Amino acid sequence: MKGTKKSNKNLMKIVSILNGGLFHDGTTMGAELQMTRSAIWKVIKKLQNYGVKVESVKGKGYALPEPLMLLDVQEIEKRITAACKEKVELHLFEAMSSTNDYLKTFKNEKTIKICLTEMQTQGRGRFGRHWHSPFGKNIYLSCHYLFQKDVSELSGLSMVTTLAIVETLKSYGINDHLHVKWPNDIVYAQQKLSGSLIEIQAETHGVSHAVIGIGMNVNMREDEGEISQAWTSMQQILNQYVDRNELVSRLLVNLLSYLQRFNACGFSPFIDEWVKNDCLSDQQIVLHHLNKKIEGKVTGISEQGHLLLQLANGDTGAFSSGDTSMREFP
Ligand code: BTN
């Protein structure tokens, strides 16, 4: 796949040396890592090309003005192996177009595959929206999962994924002001914190391959531009830098357990949990559905994960897709 860069050990080692915020010169780092000064310089250039701020001062060397802890497959594997019974394959990259697009290149796979990257050049949200994916800041993760289900039974999947993310955020003490918004939004004080993009790959004889993409805003600061909607990050909420290896591990353990339960029992066991976390319950909302704007009051969620809306004429409609927003009053 074009632009795909496997994660590189030398880059990880250099970032780990520079991570304390102090200056380190190229010669000393080279001696420590058995690399030439010019090889060190190339890695520094690469980091700068990825958009990472690296200070470079003649006579002092290089320093990272902001903390940067990179993802580490071994760390993550160690943490999830203890908690997961299933066999999981992890693929980690420095940069790629989109983790969903990468996993979609595998056909008819049976094993659970997880793709993680430090940066996406063409990260996608729902409805073709751009998903801001700067290097080393957030989580961009996709999971390929094989469901023993017909595609028609997968309509609750994005909500189940959303609940697994919420469970993970709650394990960091993020509770108040945290809500889900049908079907895939996770908002904190009405600002977007995380979202998921589900793509069903293929379906034959009652089995379906799905690629479940998750984006979480983790260590992005307020001054990070280019996002059109109101957003926040875990760092802003918790007021501290978040270790993404620990976060990914917790997220994967929750995600795999939620997916397994959904595969076995469908969406109905999750309805109560959804309603408890929902910010739309009993609200007048606008649903953007197939180029139409539909106004109504949210009365619940069906067993299939469809949104139930009481419409202006008193009828109740069940909707399987769309984008929701609180009704704007004049
Ligand atoms: C949304 O809220 O609109 C969904 C955002 C999903 C973003 C994630 S990041 C990892 C995966 N790869 C993508 O290109 N998109 C999803």
mmCIF file of C-alpha atoms and ligand atoms in Angstrom:
data_model
loop_
_atom_site.group_PDB
_atom_site.id
_atom_site.type_symbol
_atom_site.label_atom_id
_atom_site.label_comp_id
_atom_site.label_asym_id
_atom_site.label_seq_id
_atom_site.Cartn_x
_atom_site.Cartn_y
_atom_site.Cartn_z
ATOM 1 C CA MET A 1 0.000 0.000 0.000
ATOM 2 C CA LYS A 2 1.403 3.405 -1.044
ATOM 3 C CA GLY A 3 2.876 5.558 1.769
ATOM 4 C CA THR A 4 2.763 2.699 4.289
ATOM 5 C CA LYS A 5 5.765 2.719 6.635
ATOM 6 C CA LYS A 6 6.360 -0.174 9.053
ATOM 7 C CA SER A 7 7.283 0.969 12.526
ATOM 8 C CA ASN A 8 11.035 1.445 12.774
ATOM 9 C CA LYS A 9 13.144 0.430 15.805
ATOM 10 C CA ASN A 10 15.768 3.199 15.346
ATOM 11 C CA LEU A 11 13.109 5.873 15.242
ATOM 12 C CA MET A 12 11.570 4.445 18.412
ATOM 13 C CA LYS A 13 14.942 4.395 20.189
ATOM 14 C CA ILE A 14 15.790 7.980 19.216
ATOM 15 C CA VAL A 15 12.375 9.230 20.340
ATOM 16 C CA SER A 16 12.789 7.388 23.620
ATOM 17 C CA ILE A 17 16.201 9.075 24.253
ATOM 18 C CA LEU A 18 14.823 12.521 23.358
ATOM 19 C CA ASN A 19 11.636 12.075 25.326
ATOM 20 C CA GLY A 20 12.975 13.572 28.568
ATOM 21 C CA GLY A 21 12.971 17.077 27.009
ATOM 22 C CA LEU A 22 16.780 17.510 27.314
ATOM 23 C CA PHE A 23 19.166 18.110 24.413
ATOM 24 C CA HIS A 24 21.167 15.153 23.041
ATOM 25 C CA ASP A 25 23.812 15.521 20.369
ATOM 26 C CA GLY A 26 23.957 13.345 17.264
ATOM 27 C CA THR A 27 27.426 11.936 17.983
ATOM 28 C CA THR A 28 26.589 10.695 21.493
ATOM 29 C CA MET A 29 23.249 9.237 20.375
ATOM 30 C CA GLY A 30 24.996 7.609 17.384
ATOM 31 C CA ALA A 31 27.553 5.945 19.681
ATOM 32 C CA GLU A 32 24.814 4.696 21.988
ATOM 33 C CA LEU A 33 22.681 3.297 19.151
ATOM 34 C CA GLN A 34 25.556 2.208 16.887
ATOM 35 C CA MET A 35 24.406 4.539 14.153
ATOM 36 C CA THR A 36 26.273 7.198 12.202
ATOM 37 C CA ARG A 37 25.581 10.872 12.911
ATOM 38 C CA SER A 38 24.065 11.174 9.453
ATOM 39 C CA ALA A 39 21.741 8.212 10.081
ATOM 40 C CA ILE A 40 20.580 9.952 13.280
ATOM 41 C CA TRP A 41 20.038 13.158 11.312
ATOM 42 C CA LYS A 42 17.920 11.270 8.737
ATOM 43 C CA VAL A 43 15.648 9.952 11.482
ATOM 44 C CA ILE A 44 15.327 13.477 12.944
ATOM 45 C CA LYS A 45 14.380 14.790 9.478
ATOM 46 C CA LYS A 46 11.841 12.006 9.116
ATOM 47 C CA LEU A 47 10.236 12.946 12.442
ATOM 48 C CA GLN A 48 10.097 16.590 11.338
ATOM 49 C CA ASN A 49 8.499 15.527 8.055
ATOM 50 C CA TYR A 50 5.878 13.671 10.076
ATOM 51 C CA GLY A 51 5.084 17.016 11.714
ATOM 52 C CA VAL A 52 6.828 16.330 15.053
ATOM 53 C CA LYS A 53 8.413 19.429 16.610
ATOM 54 C CA VAL A 54 12.127 18.685 17.126
ATOM 55 C CA GLU A 55 14.361 21.507 18.350
ATOM 56 C CA SER A 56 17.813 21.531 16.821
ATOM 57 C CA VAL A 57 20.506 23.799 18.325
ATOM 58 C CA LYS A 58 24.093 23.951 17.067
ATOM 59 C CA GLY A 59 26.500 22.589 19.682
ATOM 60 C CA LYS A 60 23.663 21.148 21.835
ATOM 61 C CA GLY A 61 21.885 18.698 19.521
ATOM 62 C CA TYR A 62 18.228 17.790 19.395
ATOM 63 C CA ALA A 63 15.334 17.961 21.873
ATOM 64 C CA LEU A 64 11.606 17.268 21.871
ATOM 65 C CA PRO A 65 9.723 20.213 23.402
ATOM 66 C CA GLU A 66 6.618 18.055 24.019
ATOM 67 C CA PRO A 67 6.432 14.508 25.407
ATOM 68 C CA LEU A 68 6.203 11.759 22.788
ATOM 69 C CA MET A 69 5.867 8.097 23.740
ATOM 70 C CA LEU A 70 5.472 5.898 20.685
ATOM 71 C CA LEU A 71 3.320 2.803 20.378
ATOM 72 C CA ASP A 72 5.152 -0.438 21.068
ATOM 73 C CA VAL A 73 3.729 -3.747 19.799
ATOM 74 C CA GLN A 74 5.534 -5.827 22.411
ATOM 75 C CA GLU A 75 4.214 -3.677 25.249
ATOM 76 C CA ILE A 76 0.668 -3.969 23.932
ATOM 77 C CA GLU A 77 0.924 -7.709 23.258
ATOM 78 C CA LYS A 78 2.245 -8.330 26.750
ATOM 79 C CA ARG A 79 -0.692 -6.485 28.298
ATOM 80 C CA ILE A 80 -3.473 -7.981 26.182
ATOM 81 C CA THR A 81 -2.240 -11.589 26.141
ATOM 82 C CA ALA A 82 -3.047 -11.999 29.809
ATOM 83 C CA ALA A 83 -6.622 -10.752 29.330
ATOM 84 C CA CYS A 84 -7.631 -12.132 25.897
ATOM 85 C CA LYS A 85 -8.261 -15.760 25.101
ATOM 86 C CA GLU A 86 -8.462 -15.167 21.364
ATOM 87 C CA LYS A 87 -5.514 -15.124 18.994
ATOM 88 C CA VAL A 88 -4.882 -11.567 17.863
ATOM 89 C CA GLU A 89 -2.432 -10.361 15.201
ATOM 90 C CA LEU A 90 -1.102 -6.829 15.702
ATOM 91 C CA HIS A 91 0.266 -4.745 12.807
ATOM 92 C CA LEU A 92 1.913 -1.438 13.752
ATOM 93 C CA PHE A 93 2.963 1.301 11.311
ATOM 94 C CA GLU A 94 4.588 4.711 11.478
ATOM 95 C CA ALA A 95 2.410 6.157 8.754
ATOM 96 C CA MET A 96 -0.206 4.997 6.300
ATOM 97 C CA SER A 97 -3.240 6.318 4.437
ATOM 98 C CA SER A 98 -5.896 4.753 6.682
ATOM 99 C CA THR A 99 -5.931 1.750 9.014
ATOM 100 C CA ASN A 100 -9.378 0.762 7.687
ATOM 101 C CA ASP A 101 -8.115 0.786 4.087
ATOM 102 C CA TYR A 102 -5.123 -1.354 5.078
ATOM 103 C CA LEU A 103 -7.240 -4.061 6.729
ATOM 104 C CA LYS A 104 -9.669 -4.044 3.815
ATOM 105 C CA THR A 105 -6.839 -5.358 1.595
ATOM 106 C CA PHE A 106 -7.002 -8.731 3.430
ATOM 107 C CA LYS A 107 -9.685 -10.988 2.030
ATOM 108 C CA ASN A 108 -11.497 -13.795 3.819
ATOM 109 C CA GLU A 109 -9.261 -13.724 6.896
ATOM 110 C CA LYS A 110 -10.351 -15.729 9.909
ATOM 111 C CA THR A 111 -7.966 -14.400 12.557
ATOM 112 C CA ILE A 112 -8.589 -11.152 14.374
ATOM 113 C CA LYS A 113 -6.239 -8.556 12.910
ATOM 114 C CA ILE A 114 -5.519 -5.228 14.551
ATOM 115 C CA CYS A 115 -3.868 -2.386 12.672
ATOM 116 C CA LEU A 116 -2.430 0.605 14.506
ATOM 117 C CA THR A 117 -0.578 3.555 13.089
ATOM 118 C CA GLU A 118 1.122 6.658 14.468
ATOM 119 C CA MET A 119 -0.264 8.810 11.670
ATOM 120 C CA GLN A 120 -2.843 8.633 8.874
ATOM 121 C CA THR A 121 -2.534 10.676 5.708
ATOM 122 C CA GLN A 122 -6.120 9.954 4.630
ATOM 123 C CA GLY A 123 -7.920 9.184 7.865
ATOM 124 C CA ARG A 124 -11.668 8.982 7.188
ATOM 125 C CA GLY A 125 -14.701 9.608 9.310
ATOM 126 C CA ARG A 126 -18.311 8.767 8.511
ATOM 127 C CA PHE A 127 -19.880 10.276 5.387
ATOM 128 C CA GLY A 128 -16.411 10.697 3.821
ATOM 129 C CA ARG A 129 -15.357 13.319 6.376
ATOM 130 C CA HIS A 130 -11.659 13.831 7.048
ATOM 131 C CA TRP A 131 -10.325 12.437 10.361
ATOM 132 C CA HIS A 132 -7.434 14.515 11.684
ATOM 133 C CA SER A 133 -4.583 12.064 12.393
ATOM 134 C CA PRO A 134 -1.325 13.807 13.448
ATOM 135 C CA PHE A 135 1.760 11.699 14.249
ATOM 136 C CA GLY A 136 2.117 10.165 17.713
ATOM 137 C CA LYS A 137 -0.771 12.018 19.351
ATOM 138 C CA ASN A 138 -3.877 9.865 19.188
ATOM 139 C CA ILE A 139 -5.199 6.392 18.553
ATOM 140 C CA TYR A 140 -5.956 5.294 15.005
ATOM 141 C CA LEU A 141 -6.886 1.648 15.214
ATOM 142 C CA SER A 142 -8.783 -0.828 13.062
ATOM 143 C CA CYS A 143 -9.885 -4.352 13.837
ATOM 144 C CA HIS A 144 -10.783 -7.011 11.306
ATOM 145 C CA TYR A 145 -13.389 -9.339 12.861
ATOM 146 C CA LEU A 146 -15.337 -12.256 11.455
ATOM 147 C CA PHE A 147 -18.938 -12.433 12.696
ATOM 148 C CA GLN A 148 -21.106 -15.533 12.550
ATOM 149 C CA LYS A 149 -23.925 -13.314 11.419
ATOM 150 C CA ASP A 150 -25.692 -12.134 8.354
ATOM 151 C CA VAL A 151 -24.891 -8.540 7.399
ATOM 152 C CA SER A 152 -28.475 -7.561 8.285
ATOM 153 C CA GLU A 153 -27.727 -8.457 11.927
ATOM 154 C CA LEU A 154 -24.742 -6.097 12.198
ATOM 155 C CA SER A 155 -26.649 -2.828 12.521
ATOM 156 C CA GLY A 156 -25.835 -2.529 16.255
ATOM 157 C CA LEU A 157 -22.098 -3.043 15.705
ATOM 158 C CA SER A 158 -21.113 0.611 15.664
ATOM 159 C CA MET A 159 -23.001 1.155 18.947
ATOM 160 C CA VAL A 160 -21.349 -1.868 20.575
ATOM 161 C CA THR A 161 -17.963 -0.481 19.496
ATOM 162 C CA THR A 162 -18.921 2.906 20.919
ATOM 163 C CA LEU A 163 -19.804 1.290 24.263
ATOM 164 C CA ALA A 164 -16.438 -0.524 24.406
ATOM 165 C CA ILE A 165 -14.697 2.845 23.949
ATOM 166 C CA VAL A 166 -16.857 4.420 26.665
ATOM 167 C CA GLU A 167 -15.982 1.585 29.069
ATOM 168 C CA THR A 168 -12.294 2.285 28.384
ATOM 169 C CA LEU A 169 -12.672 6.025 28.986
ATOM 170 C CA LYS A 170 -14.503 5.338 32.246
ATOM 171 C CA SER A 171 -11.546 3.246 33.438
ATOM 172 C CA TYR A 172 -9.616 6.567 33.400
ATOM 173 C CA GLY A 173 -12.231 8.191 35.628
ATOM 174 C CA ILE A 174 -13.879 10.054 32.723
ATOM 175 C CA ASN A 175 -17.556 9.761 33.694
ATOM 176 C CA ASP A 176 -19.314 13.077 34.142
ATOM 177 C CA HIS A 177 -20.154 14.856 30.873
ATOM 178 C CA LEU A 178 -19.287 11.713 28.865
ATOM 179 C CA HIS A 179 -22.059 10.600 26.500
ATOM 180 C CA VAL A 180 -22.764 8.522 23.449
ATOM 181 C CA LYS A 181 -24.633 10.038 20.536
ATOM 182 C CA TRP A 182 -26.313 7.650 18.092
ATOM 183 C CA PRO A 183 -24.856 5.837 16.319
ATOM 184 C CA ASN A 184 -21.103 6.236 16.811
ATOM 185 C CA ASP A 185 -20.172 9.489 18.525
ATOM 186 C CA ILE A 186 -18.523 9.820 21.889
ATOM 187 C CA VAL A 187 -18.774 13.317 23.225
ATOM 188 C CA TYR A 188 -17.486 14.973 26.358
ATOM 189 C CA ALA A 189 -19.386 18.143 27.278
ATOM 190 C CA GLN A 190 -20.747 18.074 23.710
ATOM 191 C CA GLN A 191 -17.261 18.005 22.180
ATOM 192 C CA LYS A 192 -16.170 15.068 20.063
ATOM 193 C CA LEU A 193 -13.703 12.780 21.827
ATOM 194 C CA SER A 194 -13.888 9.619 19.743
ATOM 195 C CA GLY A 195 -15.702 7.992 16.834
ATOM 196 C CA SER A 196 -15.814 4.779 14.867
ATOM 197 C CA LEU A 197 -16.162 3.849 11.223
ATOM 198 C CA ILE A 198 -17.506 0.380 10.456
ATOM 199 C CA GLU A 199 -17.054 -1.082 7.015
ATOM 200 C CA ILE A 200 -18.580 -4.456 6.177
ATOM 201 C CA GLN A 201 -16.235 -6.188 3.824
ATOM 202 C CA ALA A 202 -17.951 -9.289 2.524
ATOM 203 C CA GLU A 203 -20.678 -11.638 3.454
ATOM 204 C CA THR A 204 -21.383 -15.243 2.540
ATOM 205 C CA HIS A 205 -23.631 -17.924 4.082
ATOM 206 C CA GLY A 206 -24.329 -16.162 7.357
ATOM 207 C CA VAL A 207 -20.796 -14.907 8.085
ATOM 208 C CA SER A 208 -19.667 -11.301 7.686
ATOM 209 C CA HIS A 209 -16.225 -9.723 7.687
ATOM 210 C CA ALA A 210 -16.147 -6.310 9.288
ATOM 211 C CA VAL A 211 -13.436 -3.684 9.612
ATOM 212 C CA ILE A 212 -14.023 -1.631 12.730
ATOM 213 C CA GLY A 213 -12.055 1.627 12.751
ATOM 214 C CA ILE A 214 -11.633 3.652 15.929
ATOM 215 C CA GLY A 215 -10.251 7.142 16.313
ATOM 216 C CA MET A 216 -9.663 8.572 19.784
ATOM 217 C CA ASN A 217 -8.360 12.055 20.521
ATOM 218 C CA VAL A 218 -5.723 11.371 23.151
ATOM 219 C CA ASN A 219 -2.852 13.856 23.515
ATOM 220 C CA MET A 220 -3.929 16.609 21.132
ATOM 221 C CA ARG A 221 -3.683 20.067 22.644
ATOM 222 C CA GLU A 222 -6.114 22.949 22.178
ATOM 223 C CA ASP A 223 -3.960 24.641 19.525
ATOM 224 C CA GLU A 224 -4.090 21.646 17.154
ATOM 225 C CA GLY A 225 -5.898 23.016 14.055
ATOM 226 C CA GLU A 226 -7.805 21.593 11.109
ATOM 227 C CA ILE A 227 -10.825 20.115 12.888
ATOM 228 C CA SER A 228 -14.135 21.528 11.734
ATOM 229 C CA GLN A 229 -16.295 20.380 14.669
ATOM 230 C CA ALA A 230 -16.061 21.052 18.426
ATOM 231 C CA TRP A 231 -13.631 18.490 19.884
ATOM 232 C CA THR A 232 -11.608 17.619 22.951
ATOM 233 C CA SER A 233 -8.958 15.074 23.943
ATOM 234 C CA MET A 234 -8.188 12.874 26.951
ATOM 235 C CA GLN A 235 -5.183 15.042 27.797
ATOM 236 C CA GLN A 236 -7.398 18.129 27.952
ATOM 237 C CA ILE A 237 -9.954 16.368 30.140
ATOM 238 C CA LEU A 238 -7.462 14.691 32.507
ATOM 239 C CA ASN A 239 -4.910 17.471 32.388
ATOM 240 C CA GLN A 240 -2.096 15.000 31.871
ATOM 241 C CA TYR A 241 -0.212 13.184 29.112
ATOM 242 C CA VAL A 242 -1.788 9.764 28.439
ATOM 243 C CA ASP A 243 0.328 6.634 27.836
ATOM 244 C CA ARG A 244 -1.166 5.283 24.597
ATOM 245 C CA ASN A 245 0.269 1.765 25.037
ATOM 246 C CA GLU A 246 -1.745 1.331 28.216
ATOM 247 C CA LEU A 247 -4.788 2.959 26.606
ATOM 248 C CA VAL A 248 -4.679 0.772 23.460
ATOM 249 C CA SER A 249 -4.325 -2.332 25.636
ATOM 250 C CA ARG A 250 -7.355 -1.439 27.751
ATOM 251 C CA LEU A 251 -9.319 -0.535 24.616
ATOM 252 C CA LEU A 252 -8.493 -3.835 22.875
ATOM 253 C CA VAL A 253 -9.400 -5.943 25.890
ATOM 254 C CA ASN A 254 -12.775 -4.173 26.122
ATOM 255 C CA LEU A 255 -13.397 -4.162 22.378
ATOM 256 C CA LEU A 256 -12.722 -7.884 21.951
ATOM 257 C CA SER A 257 -14.909 -8.783 24.896
ATOM 258 C CA TYR A 258 -17.794 -6.584 23.612
ATOM 259 C CA LEU A 259 -17.454 -7.981 20.072
ATOM 260 C CA GLN A 260 -17.479 -11.544 21.332
ATOM 261 C CA ARG A 261 -20.673 -10.889 23.321
ATOM 262 C CA PHE A 262 -22.295 -9.166 20.330
ATOM 263 C CA ASN A 263 -21.317 -12.081 18.048
ATOM 264 C CA ALA A 264 -22.933 -14.533 20.459
ATOM 265 C CA CYS A 265 -25.990 -12.599 21.676
ATOM 266 C CA GLY A 266 -26.686 -9.709 19.291
ATOM 267 C CA PHE A 267 -27.431 -6.119 20.300
ATOM 268 C CA SER A 268 -30.261 -6.512 22.828
ATOM 269 C CA PRO A 269 -27.991 -7.153 25.897
ATOM 270 C CA PHE A 270 -26.418 -3.721 25.242
ATOM 271 C CA ILE A 271 -29.593 -1.605 25.075
ATOM 272 C CA ASP A 272 -29.638 -0.638 28.776
ATOM 273 C CA GLU A 273 -25.974 0.360 28.724
ATOM 274 C CA TRP A 274 -26.592 2.476 25.643
ATOM 275 C CA VAL A 275 -29.591 4.257 27.151
ATOM 276 C CA LYS A 276 -27.658 4.962 30.381
ATOM 277 C CA ASN A 277 -24.948 6.797 28.419
ATOM 278 C CA ASP A 278 -27.122 8.380 25.752
ATOM 279 C CA CYS A 279 -27.373 12.166 25.454
ATOM 280 C CA LEU A 280 -30.264 12.046 22.968
ATOM 281 C CA SER A 281 -32.883 10.196 25.072
ATOM 282 C CA ASP A 282 -36.151 12.191 25.145
ATOM 283 C CA GLN A 283 -34.543 15.003 23.165
ATOM 284 C CA GLN A 284 -35.935 16.742 20.095
ATOM 285 C CA ILE A 285 -33.338 16.104 17.426
ATOM 286 C CA VAL A 286 -32.641 16.444 13.728
ATOM 287 C CA LEU A 287 -31.664 13.282 11.890
ATOM 288 C CA HIS A 288 -29.855 13.655 8.579
ATOM 289 C CA HIS A 289 -30.952 10.552 6.724
ATOM 290 C CA LEU A 290 -30.477 9.931 2.980
ATOM 291 C CA ASN A 291 -30.230 13.645 2.111
ATOM 292 C CA LYS A 292 -33.314 14.437 4.191
ATOM 293 C CA LYS A 293 -33.631 16.239 7.518
ATOM 294 C CA ILE A 294 -36.074 14.503 9.832
ATOM 295 C CA GLU A 295 -37.156 16.092 13.099
ATOM 296 C CA GLY A 296 -38.432 14.079 15.992
ATOM 297 C CA LYS A 297 -38.183 13.128 19.650
ATOM 298 C CA VAL A 298 -35.894 10.216 20.559
ATOM 299 C CA THR A 299 -37.994 7.577 22.280
ATOM 300 C CA GLY A 300 -35.453 4.750 22.393
ATOM 301 C CA ILE A 301 -33.344 2.215 20.574
ATOM 302 C CA SER A 302 -34.685 -0.961 18.969
ATOM 303 C CA GLU A 303 -33.315 -4.494 19.484
ATOM 304 C CA GLN A 304 -31.444 -4.052 16.199
ATOM 305 C CA GLY A 305 -29.841 -0.798 17.319
ATOM 306 C CA HIS A 306 -32.144 1.379 15.221
ATOM 307 C CA LEU A 307 -32.973 4.865 16.452
ATOM 308 C CA LEU A 308 -36.634 5.267 17.396
ATOM 309 C CA LEU A 309 -38.043 8.703 16.689
ATOM 310 C CA GLN A 310 -41.478 10.064 17.406
ATOM 311 C CA LEU A 311 -42.251 12.152 14.339
ATOM 312 C CA ALA A 312 -44.313 15.345 14.083
ATOM 313 C CA ASN A 313 -47.402 13.394 12.900
ATOM 314 C CA GLY A 314 -47.260 11.160 16.010
ATOM 315 C CA ASP A 315 -45.895 8.086 14.196
ATOM 316 C CA THR A 316 -42.746 6.339 15.418
ATOM 317 C CA GLY A 317 -40.004 5.770 12.851
ATOM 318 C CA ALA A 318 -37.051 3.355 13.228
ATOM 319 C CA PHE A 319 -33.878 4.493 11.468
ATOM 320 C CA SER A 320 -30.872 2.320 10.739
ATOM 321 C CA SER A 321 -28.454 5.039 9.604
ATOM 322 C CA GLY A 322 -27.885 8.764 9.638
ATOM 323 C CA ASP A 323 -26.275 11.563 11.548
ATOM 324 C CA THR A 324 -27.905 13.119 14.593
ATOM 325 C CA SER A 325 -27.768 16.600 16.043
ATOM 326 C CA MET A 326 -29.721 18.347 18.760
ATOM 327 C CA ARG A 327 -32.486 20.454 17.248
ATOM 328 C CA GLU A 328 -31.436 24.069 16.829
ATOM 329 C CA PHE A 329 -34.110 26.362 18.164
ATOM 330 C CA PRO A 330 -34.587 29.674 16.367
HETATM 331 C C1 BTN B 1 -16.353 9.368 12.792
HETATM 332 O O1 BTN B 1 -16.606 9.741 13.940
HETATM 333 O O2 BTN B 1 -16.790 9.960 11.800
HETATM 334 C C2 BTN B 1 -15.509 8.130 12.625
HETATM 335 C C3 BTN B 1 -14.042 8.380 12.802
HETATM 336 C C4 BTN B 1 -13.226 7.119 12.608
HETATM 337 C C5 BTN B 1 -11.735 7.387 12.505
HETATM 338 C C6 BTN B 1 -10.939 6.126 12.531
HETATM 339 S S1 BTN B 1 -9.219 6.410 12.780
HETATM 340 C C7 BTN B 1 -8.881 4.746 12.425
HETATM 341 C C8 BTN B 1 -9.771 4.339 11.277
HETATM 342 N N1 BTN B 1 -9.160 4.683 10.018
HETATM 343 C C9 BTN B 1 -9.853 5.621 9.364
HETATM 344 O O3 BTN B 1 -9.514 6.100 8.251
HETATM 345 N N2 BTN B 1 -10.914 5.973 10.067
HETATM 346 C C10 BTN B 1 -11.019 5.241 11.302
#
